[in-house]
């Protein structure tokens, strides 16, 4: 069969010619033929969705498994009652907000829709595509157009008429060229036959945007992750190997800089790379597909299938791909890349966020640190660390012995009282002690940070600022509290009287000192420790979010 080309890229000012070609495409569809049609997501392989024989040709041309249902493309929400039953109100709210556009609604099917179109399911996927040419063809034909993506089964989807010809030349009656697809990834699929609605496939409409209309939605396991053996996805198509170039793909997640580093280490001559625009110069000498700027997910979505397809014209042996984060369109782009990789994914260790906490006694550091633990963080308590190091850190003990020989008994055991009295009223000796302790403590903190598996760490140190350990933190936080509250807490906690509590507080640096020197202040001005822990949690979440963002981009 000769596949004719209808060029409708430029539809301005040529009404007659355009109308004739749209008519021709609609006639072919009504005659039971297959036509490659442009949409804003990807090109579709269209047939009359009510004509079982025509629909059968789709499965044959694509090599598509028979159990994988097709989406019906309609001209607007007013067509829904013809092909669907029991339509919930949400369907119309979603259509009003997102149609024409990249959203497919799964609804109960009406009897006119043949079994082959829905692969025997009692539901049907429906969407109104946002492409003037295809909308005109659907209106002209007056039937819903069943259309899967126009690629051969298993290959990346087609985002240009040229891609369609590559896969379908000679197999279908016509290809309508409507220019490159503006969205570039397929429609989001949401099942409205269950409560709450369920996301079956990520796509051109983000989860965040859907939730604005629907409230919370559930996400089908098959939509975002590889399925465990024996688990059936709700969208049958999600179980098949998909989008895959001939060469094996490995996706590397994480911030741009990190994933680029990981890829650089993996690369061997003959490999290919899909990377963000900013990193392309790093991969000179390899076959590179530029996915678009790191922060431009719209372009990344437009480019992702083309990038995957392009490698099939080369002889690269392996492909490594950077991956956007999961927000907005990033979820769908990452999903397509991961599916192309058969979920072969490298996840670089996340850069941890390191907070330094300091402040005087009774201000509530302990409650603040409980909030850190509750957020899954690890707390490094420098006071406890110091006591451990006196037992185990031979280098520190040797330095102390050399500087304070009188503080050690004949067996070489430290007498802490003796050491205390030597430095208590002698600032020079105190400085000498601090210099030794801070030096070894700094090294120990560094070692513990490097070996921690946690992505959130808090260092608790009264001498955080003086010891230089603050330099190892992404942010320093002063925990402060009004004096009268501190007195109350100390008297309760340590069973001492108010006068003594005042003396203890006055012997320490004032809140103002910590406030001036730290990046943030967390003020404990509430009555109970539970209340403060809650306040601290909100405060830390905010700072952690900010720092994670900074870690990502620098
Ligand atoms: O953006 C798009 O949706 C493109 C363009 C051409 O409109 N079409 C598209 O169709 O991606 P296709 O056939 O490649 O993918 C349709 C997906 C499959 O995973 C299929 O299993 C699922 O939709 N699907 C279709 N009808 C369904 C139904 N009634 N229930 C659950 N999943 C359904
Ligand atoms: Mg497809």
mmCIF file of C-alpha atoms and ligand atoms in Angstrom, residues 42-43 62 64 68 148-157 186 201 237 242-243 305, ligand 2:
data_model
loop_
_atom_site.group_PDB
_atom_site.id
_atom_site.type_symbol
_atom_site.label_atom_id
_atom_site.label_comp_id
_atom_site.label_asym_id
_atom_site.label_seq_id
_atom_site.Cartn_x
_atom_site.Cartn_y
_atom_site.Cartn_z
ATOM 1 C CA UNK A 42 2.175 12.282 20.193
ATOM 2 C CA UNK A 43 1.049 11.191 16.732
ATOM 3 C CA UNK A 62 1.426 -1.774 15.229
ATOM 4 C CA UNK A 64 0.015 -4.547 19.316
ATOM 5 C CA UNK A 68 -4.369 -3.512 25.136
ATOM 6 C CA UNK A 148 -3.020 4.523 19.916
ATOM 7 C CA UNK A 149 0.363 6.187 19.582
ATOM 8 C CA UNK A 150 1.546 5.688 16.010
ATOM 9 C CA UNK A 151 4.791 3.873 16.793
ATOM 10 C CA UNK A 152 5.403 0.169 16.247
ATOM 11 C CA UNK A 153 4.649 -1.606 19.518
ATOM 12 C CA UNK A 154 7.603 -1.310 21.875
ATOM 13 C CA UNK A 155 9.294 1.606 20.067
ATOM 14 C CA UNK A 156 9.363 5.174 21.371
ATOM 15 C CA UNK A 157 6.250 7.154 20.426
ATOM 16 C CA UNK A 186 1.242 11.017 25.903
ATOM 17 C CA UNK A 201 -0.559 6.790 33.439
ATOM 18 C CA UNK A 237 -0.577 -1.086 28.135
ATOM 19 C CA UNK A 242 7.978 0.293 25.972
ATOM 20 C CA UNK A 243 9.739 3.148 24.282
ATOM 21 C CA UNK A 305 10.986 10.413 22.388
HETATM 22 MG MG1 LIG B 2 1.669 3.942 23.068
#
